[in-house]
Tab-separated table of C-alpha atoms in Angstrom:
chain	number	residue	atom	x	y	z
A	8	MET	CA	122.534	93.099	99.182
A	9	CYS	CA	121.203	91.182	102.185
A	10	GLY	CA	120.402	87.561	101.377
A	11	ARG	CA	117.061	87.791	103.163
A	12	CYS	CA	116.147	90.711	100.907
A	13	THR	CA	116.445	88.717	97.655
A	14	LEU	CA	113.355	89.250	95.539
A	15	ALA	CA	112.717	86.060	93.606
A	16	PRO	CA	111.265	86.684	90.155
A	17	GLY	CA	109.189	83.515	89.872
A	18	VAL	CA	108.963	81.602	86.609
A	19	ASP	CA	110.665	82.974	83.507
A	20	ASP	CA	108.198	83.284	80.632
A	21	GLY	CA	110.947	84.223	78.213
A	22	ALA	CA	110.177	87.896	77.965
A	23	HIS	CA	111.409	90.401	80.480
A	24	GLU	CA	108.773	93.111	80.954
A	25	PRO	CA	110.098	95.997	83.054
A	26	VAL	CA	107.832	98.095	85.172
A	27	LYS	CA	106.918	101.247	83.275
A	28	GLN	CA	108.503	104.409	84.551
A	29	ARG	CA	105.595	106.842	84.144
A	30	ILE	CA	106.765	109.367	86.707
A	31	GLY	CA	110.363	109.595	87.804
A	32	GLY	CA	111.531	110.041	91.357
A	33	ALA	CA	110.032	109.808	94.791
A	34	GLY	CA	109.447	113.562	94.981
A	35	ARG	CA	107.274	113.742	91.871
A	36	GLY	CA	105.456	110.560	92.825
A	37	PHE	CA	104.761	111.884	96.296
A	38	ALA	CA	103.494	115.184	94.887
A	39	SER	CA	101.166	113.425	92.452
A	40	VAL	CA	99.625	111.083	95.016
A	41	LEU	CA	99.459	113.866	97.585
A	42	SER	CA	97.593	116.193	95.222
A	43	GLY	CA	94.865	113.602	94.685
A	44	THR	CA	94.696	112.856	98.383
A	45	VAL	CA	94.440	116.556	99.239
A	46	ILE	CA	91.508	117.019	96.881
A	47	ALA	CA	89.837	113.866	98.211
A	48	GLN	CA	90.217	114.970	101.824
A	49	LEU	CA	88.943	118.444	101.016
A	50	ILE	CA	85.842	116.879	99.500
A	51	ALA	CA	85.357	114.632	102.534
A	52	PHE	CA	85.865	117.547	104.921
A	53	ALA	CA	83.484	119.760	102.951
A	54	VAL	CA	80.597	117.304	103.250
A	55	LEU	CA	81.350	116.359	106.870
A	56	PRO	CA	79.473	119.305	108.505
A	57	VAL	CA	76.410	118.394	106.453
A	58	ILE	CA	76.672	114.666	107.110
A	59	SER	CA	77.118	115.284	110.855
A	60	ARG	CA	73.762	117.084	110.894
A	61	LEU	CA	71.950	114.523	108.732
A	62	TYR	CA	73.197	111.448	110.622
A	63	ASP	CA	73.302	111.363	114.437
A	64	PRO	CA	76.139	109.852	116.541
A	65	ASP	CA	74.320	106.503	116.766
A	66	ALA	CA	74.210	106.230	112.956
A	67	PHE	CA	77.833	107.266	112.689
A	68	GLY	CA	78.682	104.720	115.371
A	69	ALA	CA	77.172	101.902	113.303
A	70	PHE	CA	79.029	103.156	110.226
A	71	SER	CA	82.339	103.446	112.068
A	72	PHE	CA	81.967	99.992	113.619
A	73	VAL	CA	81.365	98.368	110.221
A	74	LEU	CA	84.381	100.166	108.739
A	75	ALA	CA	86.542	99.066	111.676
A	76	VAL	CA	85.520	95.420	111.263
A	77	THR	CA	86.185	95.694	107.528
A	78	ALA	CA	89.628	97.174	108.169
A	79	VAL	CA	90.483	94.177	110.348
A	80	ILE	CA	89.348	91.585	107.807
A	81	ALA	CA	90.488	93.141	104.505
A	82	PRO	CA	94.269	92.589	104.971
A	83	VAL	CA	93.548	88.946	105.781
A	84	ALA	CA	91.315	88.623	102.713
A	85	THR	CA	94.268	89.279	100.398
A	86	LEU	CA	96.751	87.219	102.440
A	87	ARG	CA	99.021	90.247	101.864
A	88	LEU	CA	99.616	89.101	98.312
A	89	GLU	CA	98.895	92.616	97.066
A	90	THR	CA	102.210	93.619	98.644
A	91	ALA	CA	103.937	90.594	97.128
A	92	ALA	CA	102.755	91.767	93.695
A	93	MET	CA	105.162	94.722	94.002
A	94	LEU	CA	108.217	92.470	93.983
A	95	PRO	CA	108.446	90.159	90.901
A	96	ARG	CA	110.437	91.383	87.915
A	97	ARG	CA	108.523	89.386	85.292
A	98	ALA	CA	104.925	89.900	84.164
A	99	SER	CA	104.070	86.202	84.428
A	100	ALA	CA	105.050	86.130	88.092
A	101	VAL	CA	102.984	89.261	88.795
A	102	ARG	CA	99.935	87.703	87.127
A	103	ALA	CA	100.391	84.531	89.137
A	104	VAL	CA	100.408	86.499	92.389
A	105	VAL	CA	97.330	88.445	91.255
A	106	MET	CA	95.394	85.261	90.432
A	107	ASN	CA	96.261	83.768	93.804
A	108	CYS	CA	95.176	86.973	95.487
A	109	LEU	CA	91.814	87.026	93.686
A	110	ILE	CA	91.080	83.465	94.778
A	111	CYS	CA	91.800	84.422	98.388
A	112	ILE	CA	89.589	87.518	98.169
A	113	ALA	CA	86.626	85.538	96.829
A	114	ALA	CA	86.916	82.870	99.516
A	115	SER	CA	87.363	85.445	102.279
A	116	THR	CA	84.292	87.406	101.209
A	117	VAL	CA	82.043	84.353	101.500
A	118	LEU	CA	83.613	83.323	104.803
A	119	THR	CA	83.155	86.836	106.202
A	120	ALA	CA	79.433	86.838	105.435
A	121	VAL	CA	78.982	83.461	107.146
A	122	VAL	CA	80.992	84.314	110.268
A	123	VAL	CA	79.373	87.736	110.787
A	124	GLU	CA	75.917	86.194	110.388
A	125	LEU	CA	76.779	83.605	113.049
A	126	LEU	CA	78.045	86.331	115.383
A	127	GLN	CA	74.746	88.149	114.971
A	128	LEU	CA	72.835	84.976	115.814
A	129	TRP	CA	75.028	84.484	118.897
A	130	GLY	CA	74.113	87.946	120.155
A	131	LEU	CA	77.032	90.290	119.535
A	132	THR	CA	75.282	93.507	120.551
A	133	ALA	CA	76.953	95.986	118.209
A	134	LEU	CA	76.201	93.839	115.150
A	135	GLN	CA	72.601	93.217	116.171
A	136	ASP	CA	71.986	96.962	116.080
A	137	ILE	CA	73.087	97.156	112.409
A	138	PRO	CA	70.594	95.853	109.796
A	139	PHE	CA	72.098	93.384	107.285
A	140	ALA	CA	75.507	93.710	108.955
A	141	SER	CA	76.836	90.477	107.429
A	142	LEU	CA	75.985	91.623	103.900
A	143	TRP	CA	77.438	95.111	104.312
A	144	ILE	CA	80.662	93.917	105.889
A	145	ALA	CA	81.183	91.197	103.247
A	146	VAL	CA	80.611	93.687	100.414
A	147	LEU	CA	82.997	96.225	101.921
A	148	VAL	CA	85.635	93.533	102.499
A	149	LEU	CA	85.383	92.540	98.823
A	150	PHE	CA	85.650	96.105	97.538
A	151	THR	CA	88.375	97.102	99.991
A	152	ALA	CA	90.536	94.065	99.190
A	153	LEU	CA	90.195	94.666	95.437
A	154	TYR	CA	90.927	98.355	95.995
A	155	SER	CA	94.127	97.467	97.821
A	156	LEU	CA	95.260	95.020	95.125
A	157	LEU	CA	94.578	97.411	92.248
A	158	SER	CA	96.290	100.272	94.068
A	159	GLN	CA	99.452	98.215	94.527
A	160	LEU	CA	99.474	97.193	90.880
A	161	ALA	CA	99.140	100.833	89.840
A	162	LEU	CA	101.967	101.834	92.174
A	163	ARG	CA	104.138	99.043	90.798
A	164	ARG	CA	103.762	100.624	87.375
A	165	LYS	CA	104.356	104.064	88.929
A	166	LEU	CA	100.938	105.230	87.760
A	167	TYR	CA	100.829	107.859	90.461
A	168	GLY	CA	98.335	109.962	88.528
A	169	SER	CA	95.859	107.075	88.459
A	170	VAL	CA	96.286	106.536	92.175
A	171	ALA	CA	95.667	110.237	92.771
A	172	ARG	CA	92.491	110.223	90.667
A	173	ARG	CA	91.325	107.096	92.495
A	174	ASN	CA	91.220	109.047	95.735
A	175	VAL	CA	89.201	111.873	94.203
A	176	TYR	CA	86.673	109.563	92.534
A	177	GLN	CA	86.128	107.642	95.749
A	178	ALA	CA	85.712	110.697	97.979
A	179	ALA	CA	83.349	112.486	95.605
A	180	SER	CA	81.199	109.421	94.966
A	181	ALA	CA	81.040	108.397	98.627
A	182	GLY	CA	80.137	111.894	99.814
A	183	ALA	CA	77.480	112.429	97.148
A	184	SER	CA	75.984	108.983	97.770
A	185	GLN	CA	75.810	109.467	101.537
A	186	LEU	CA	74.114	112.842	101.131
A	187	ALA	CA	71.624	111.439	98.626
A	188	LEU	CA	70.873	108.362	100.727
A	189	ALA	CA	70.022	110.608	103.691
A	190	LEU	CA	66.805	111.353	101.773
A	191	VAL	CA	65.932	107.665	102.107
A	192	THR	CA	67.290	106.781	105.553
A	193	ARG	CA	69.062	108.544	108.391
A	194	GLN	CA	70.397	105.247	109.741
A	195	GLY	CA	73.949	103.993	109.521
A	196	THR	CA	73.091	101.947	106.435
A	197	GLY	CA	72.961	105.155	104.400
A	198	LEU	CA	76.552	105.946	105.327
A	199	ILE	CA	77.667	102.351	104.759
A	200	ALA	CA	76.049	102.075	101.334
A	201	GLY	CA	77.554	105.406	100.285
A	202	GLN	CA	81.008	104.175	101.291
A	203	ALA	CA	80.544	101.031	99.203
A	204	LEU	CA	79.561	103.081	96.150
A	205	GLY	CA	82.618	105.259	96.647
A	206	ARG	CA	84.861	102.192	96.647
A	207	VAL	CA	83.410	101.074	93.332
A	208	ALA	CA	84.041	104.501	91.814
A	209	GLY	CA	87.677	104.254	92.876
A	210	LEU	CA	88.085	100.708	91.574
A	211	ILE	CA	87.030	101.259	87.975
A	212	PRO	CA	89.826	103.603	86.773
A	213	LEU	CA	92.472	101.484	88.491
A	214	TRP	CA	91.247	98.318	86.827
A	215	LEU	CA	91.291	99.985	83.402
A	216	GLN	CA	94.962	100.875	83.916
A	217	THR	CA	96.109	97.511	85.323
A	218	ARG	CA	93.842	94.945	83.666
A	219	ASP	CA	96.813	93.460	81.796
A	220	ASP	CA	97.958	92.035	85.150
A	221	PHE	CA	94.732	90.014	85.397
A	222	ARG	CA	95.484	87.698	82.503
A	223	MET	CA	95.267	84.008	83.272
A	224	VAL	CA	98.499	82.103	83.878
A	225	ASP	CA	99.344	78.439	84.056
A	226	ARG	CA	98.597	76.671	87.348
A	227	ARG	CA	102.239	75.653	87.597
A	228	VAL	CA	103.285	79.320	87.607
A	229	ARG	CA	100.785	80.046	90.379
A	230	ARG	CA	102.230	77.221	92.471
A	231	VAL	CA	105.711	78.672	92.035
A	232	ALA	CA	104.353	82.037	93.159
A	233	TRP	CA	102.958	80.446	96.328
A	234	ARG	CA	106.327	78.876	97.102
A	235	THR	CA	108.259	82.058	96.312
A	236	TYR	CA	106.138	84.421	98.398
A	237	TRP	CA	105.013	82.057	101.137
A	238	ARG	CA	106.045	84.530	103.858
A	239	PHE	CA	103.247	86.904	102.925
A	240	PRO	CA	100.334	84.531	103.675
A	241	ALA	CA	102.149	82.467	106.318
A	242	VAL	CA	103.859	85.218	108.307
A	243	PHE	CA	102.796	88.680	107.212
A	244	THR	CA	99.070	87.905	107.136
A	245	PRO	CA	98.883	87.021	110.839
A	246	SER	CA	101.057	90.041	111.483
A	247	ALA	CA	98.745	92.233	109.386
A	248	LEU	CA	95.788	90.899	111.356
A	249	LEU	CA	97.482	91.829	114.622
A	250	ASN	CA	98.354	95.234	113.173
A	251	ALA	CA	94.765	95.859	112.072
A	252	ILE	CA	93.369	94.702	115.400
A	253	GLY	CA	95.734	97.040	117.217
A	254	ALA	CA	94.760	99.984	115.001
A	255	GLN	CA	91.005	99.343	115.109
A	256	ALA	CA	90.760	98.015	118.655
A	257	PRO	CA	90.086	101.429	120.278
A	258	LEU	CA	86.976	102.044	118.186
A	259	LEU	CA	85.791	98.438	118.446
A	260	PHE	CA	86.256	98.402	122.225
A	261	VAL	CA	84.627	101.801	122.792
A	262	THR	CA	81.609	100.823	120.688
A	263	MET	CA	81.098	97.478	122.428
A	264	TRP	CA	81.809	98.822	125.930
A	265	PHE	CA	80.237	102.301	125.858
A	266	GLY	CA	77.672	101.878	123.036
A	267	LEU	CA	77.037	103.052	119.468
A	268	GLU	CA	76.748	106.726	120.377
A	269	ALA	CA	80.184	106.751	122.032
A	270	GLY	CA	81.519	104.790	119.076
A	271	GLY	CA	80.116	107.435	116.759
A	272	GLN	CA	81.841	110.221	118.677
A	273	ILE	CA	85.189	108.419	118.593
A	274	GLY	CA	84.669	107.429	114.973
A	275	MET	CA	84.117	111.075	114.070
A	276	ALA	CA	87.198	112.134	116.053
A	277	GLU	CA	89.347	109.505	114.348
A	278	ARG	CA	88.037	110.611	110.970
A	279	ILE	CA	89.011	114.224	111.648
A	280	VAL	CA	92.414	113.275	113.015
A	281	GLY	CA	92.819	110.935	110.057
A	282	ILE	CA	92.653	113.797	107.558
A	283	PRO	CA	96.324	114.824	107.920
A	284	LEU	CA	97.280	111.168	108.219
A	285	ALA	CA	95.624	110.544	104.870
A	286	LEU	CA	96.958	113.742	103.334
A	287	ILE	CA	100.571	113.131	104.300
A	288	GLY	CA	101.014	109.722	105.908
A	289	ALA	CA	99.166	107.522	103.432
A	290	ALA	CA	100.608	109.303	100.394
A	291	ALA	CA	104.116	109.056	101.842
A	292	ALA	CA	103.653	105.352	102.644
A	293	GLN	CA	102.549	104.523	99.105
A	294	VAL	CA	105.430	106.351	97.452
A	295	ILE	CA	107.950	105.003	99.986
A	296	GLU	CA	106.812	101.467	99.218
A	297	ALA	CA	107.111	101.918	95.464
A	298	GLU	CA	110.472	103.726	95.519
A	299	VAL	CA	112.145	101.660	98.242
A	300	SER	CA	111.002	98.427	96.583
A	301	GLN	CA	112.847	99.529	93.453
A	302	LYS	CA	115.947	100.466	95.468
A	303	VAL	CA	115.909	96.990	96.994
A	304	ARG	CA	115.468	95.359	93.576
A	305	ASP	CA	118.300	97.412	92.077
A	306	GLY	CA	120.582	97.293	95.131
A	307	SER	CA	121.208	101.027	94.814
A	308	GLY	CA	121.419	101.731	98.581
A	309	GLY	CA	120.992	105.129	100.236
A	310	LEU	CA	118.187	103.896	102.483
A	311	ARG	CA	119.329	105.371	105.817
A	312	PRO	CA	119.653	108.955	104.512
A	313	THR	CA	116.269	108.577	102.836
A	314	TYR	CA	114.763	107.289	106.082
A	315	LEU	CA	116.124	110.198	108.128
A	316	ARG	CA	115.191	112.805	105.543
A	317	VAL	CA	111.602	111.588	105.310
A	318	SER	CA	111.422	111.276	109.116
A	319	GLY	CA	112.457	114.904	109.530
A	320	LEU	CA	109.854	116.156	107.081
A	321	LEU	CA	107.104	114.088	108.662
A	322	ALA	CA	108.151	115.125	112.183
A	323	VAL	CA	107.714	118.820	111.368
A	324	VAL	CA	104.252	118.185	109.977
A	325	GLY	CA	103.390	115.919	112.910
A	326	LEU	CA	104.345	118.597	115.430
A	327	VAL	CA	102.125	121.176	113.740
A	328	VAL	CA	99.225	118.724	113.528
A	329	GLY	CA	99.536	117.563	117.140
A	330	VAL	CA	99.676	121.071	118.583
A	331	GLY	CA	96.781	122.206	116.398
A	332	PHE	CA	94.515	119.371	117.472
A	333	GLY	CA	95.506	119.678	121.122
A	334	VAL	CA	94.824	123.407	121.339
A	335	LEU	CA	91.867	123.882	118.993
A	336	GLY	CA	89.989	120.580	118.917
A	337	GLY	CA	87.768	121.120	121.960
A	338	TRP	CA	85.960	124.212	120.700
A	339	VAL	CA	86.431	124.150	116.919
A	340	ILE	CA	84.989	120.666	116.300
A	341	PRO	CA	81.531	121.294	117.876
A	342	MET	CA	81.360	124.605	116.042
A	343	ILE	CA	81.940	122.867	112.696
A	344	LEU	CA	79.949	119.680	113.233
A	345	GLY	CA	77.178	120.835	115.564
A	346	ALA	CA	76.443	120.701	119.290
A	347	ASP	CA	75.832	116.924	119.234
A	348	TRP	CA	79.539	116.343	118.622
A	349	ALA	CA	81.083	117.998	121.717
A	350	VAL	CA	82.522	114.655	122.895
A	351	ALA	CA	84.224	114.244	119.501
A	352	GLY	CA	86.005	117.572	120.083
A	353	ILE	CA	87.380	116.351	123.411
A	354	ALA	CA	88.433	113.080	121.784
A	355	VAL	CA	90.346	114.990	119.093
A	356	GLN	CA	92.373	116.719	121.810
A	357	ILE	CA	93.173	113.359	123.394
A	358	LEU	CA	94.202	111.901	120.025
A	359	ALA	CA	96.599	114.795	119.295
A	360	LEU	CA	99.767	113.123	120.632
A	361	ASN	CA	99.014	109.806	118.976
A	362	SER	CA	98.295	111.488	115.631
A	363	ALA	CA	101.635	113.347	115.657
A	364	VAL	CA	103.651	110.216	116.442
A	365	ARG	CA	101.667	108.070	114.030
A	366	LEU	CA	102.264	110.518	111.201
A	367	VAL	CA	105.969	109.738	111.459
A	368	GLY	CA	106.010	106.062	112.396
A	369	SER	CA	103.267	104.617	110.231
A	370	PRO	CA	104.536	105.490	106.702
A	371	LEU	CA	108.079	104.388	107.518
A	372	SER	CA	106.879	101.002	108.760
A	373	LYS	CA	106.774	100.033	105.066
A	374	PHE	CA	110.500	99.288	105.380
A	375	ILE	CA	109.642	96.268	107.534
A	376	LEU	CA	107.319	94.780	104.915
A	377	ILE	CA	109.663	95.438	102.004
A	378	TYR	CA	112.575	93.758	103.776
A	379	GLN	CA	110.316	90.879	104.887
A	380	ARG	CA	111.397	91.102	108.537
A	381	SER	CA	108.667	88.759	109.633
A	382	LEU	CA	109.720	88.091	113.226
A	383	ALA	CA	110.269	91.755	114.077
A	384	ASN	CA	106.992	92.688	112.404
A	385	THR	CA	105.150	90.120	114.494
A	386	VAL	CA	106.829	91.262	117.711
A	387	LEU	CA	105.806	94.872	117.058
A	388	ASP	CA	102.228	93.860	116.344
A	389	VAL	CA	102.054	91.693	119.458
A	390	LEU	CA	103.368	94.645	121.464
A	391	ARG	CA	100.634	96.876	120.054
A	392	VAL	CA	97.858	94.398	120.869
A	393	ALA	CA	99.301	93.731	124.335
A	394	LEU	CA	99.390	97.446	125.174
A	395	MET	CA	95.845	97.864	123.877
A	396	GLY	CA	94.710	94.891	125.930
A	397	ALA	CA	96.312	96.372	129.034
A	398	ALA	CA	94.501	99.677	128.459
A	399	PHE	CA	91.176	97.903	127.948
A	400	THR	CA	91.716	95.847	131.091
A	401	VAL	CA	92.389	98.964	133.159
A	402	THR	CA	89.223	100.554	131.761
A	403	ALA	CA	87.076	97.532	132.572
A	404	VAL	CA	88.525	96.733	136.010
A	405	ILE	CA	88.538	100.301	137.330
A	406	ASN	CA	85.375	101.167	135.384
A	407	LEU	CA	86.894	104.304	133.893
A	408	ASP	CA	84.785	106.924	132.161
A	409	LEU	CA	85.088	107.436	128.404
A	410	THR	CA	87.523	110.374	128.519
A	411	THR	CA	89.979	108.754	130.927
A	412	SER	CA	89.902	105.449	129.079
A	413	LEU	CA	90.751	107.243	125.827
A	414	TRP	CA	93.897	108.729	127.407
A	415	TRP	CA	95.061	105.259	128.415
A	416	ILE	CA	94.224	103.689	125.061
A	417	TYR	CA	95.780	106.234	122.710
A	418	THR	CA	98.898	106.803	124.788
A	419	ALA	CA	99.557	103.065	124.615
A	420	LEU	CA	99.076	103.189	120.864
A	421	ALA	CA	101.532	106.085	120.502
A	422	ILE	CA	104.240	104.083	122.276
A	423	THR	CA	104.080	101.380	119.605
A	424	TYR	CA	104.708	103.905	116.819
A	425	VAL	CA	107.824	105.195	118.585
A	426	VAL	CA	109.198	101.667	118.887
A	427	THR	CA	108.346	100.958	115.235
A	428	TRP	CA	110.224	104.055	114.051
A	429	CYS	CA	113.337	103.102	116.014
A	430	TYR	CA	113.391	99.629	114.495
A	431	GLY	CA	112.826	101.027	110.993
A	432	LEU	CA	115.920	103.221	111.376
A	433	LEU	CA	118.040	100.216	112.372
A	434	LEU	CA	116.669	98.275	109.407
A	435	ALA	CA	117.479	101.037	106.907
A	436	ALA	CA	121.009	101.330	108.252
A	437	SER	CA	121.588	97.581	108.081
A	438	GLY	CA	120.227	97.502	104.529
A	439	ASP	CA	122.912	99.959	103.425
A	440	THR	CA	125.635	98.085	105.330
A	441	ASN	CA	124.748	94.699	103.780
A	442	ARG	CA	124.344	96.049	100.265
């Protein structure tokens, strides 16, 4: 096995506690997580035509902007220690990583509230249009970071059923809350508050299943955990920040450049396009991470065939999704969501190519994290941000309209997923060679 892929166990507490094998095999794990994700997405899609008529594009723009900011901050809030928690063999080392992660989440939540409040005072337009933006973003960062940590701990134990139920609880609670809150307010805060309540509903069952990992450990063990997994906060956190900025930059830029209404249209389009990505891509990524992490720990090999097999399956799905969005998006979306969302239908057509490529490249990028290829990960993220920056610059200098700017932005984003897939294939092949 490659020396750089060694997974240090941390401090030995004298009792080896193996990860429980609740569901065997990647196929069964994928099916379990996918079933929960399918139900969750069906719930979200079922309420979407109602929500789109209760909340206008401006309200959805505020909601989408807050979620995008949260998605940028949340990976930094954990310092990527939730991913590190997948790797130790011993329970004491896992608990040490978890304690370190919780400390980081608490500090990041407070810091987020302070920074966002200062940005509001300094006149950032998009935030000024959202009441109590600092509070909402801080709360969502807290819940999202905890959600990520608990999900990883459940996946480590191969509790795929719990992860599947998490998705259903969150979708049902968020949708019901957003519909109910529309009776109180039709502003973006109703959507934001409903999302926060949905996160809480997803957190509770995960915590009940993984609370043993939250036991206190000696400070010395936590220090060893910091030294063992230093790459995650020192290298992968900046990389995760770049990755999140690259992924969320289109929505953030559109909202700040074209306004909340345009941001709402793009946010709705990304949500629709994100349905197959969540159904297939996210479920595949979670199972790939759990199964490949175990292959790396055991040194069992077979990574390149697995990579190609999964790529082929995802490519077929991606082709169907891309063609469907490209052909049908322009007239089906306004029919489902209402006449106010015609621009979202056009945006879905523009996003078709990117969604197909992303469906293949994004889940398989987990290989880079598992093998701790920090430099390559950073280079890929810098490439993504650079291409996004180039697209934004073209939009601003030439003063492009919304539709043309979206073509530039999402084509640039698709290129980064192609490059990521190619590197992942080389990494899987080298992992088998160096076994």
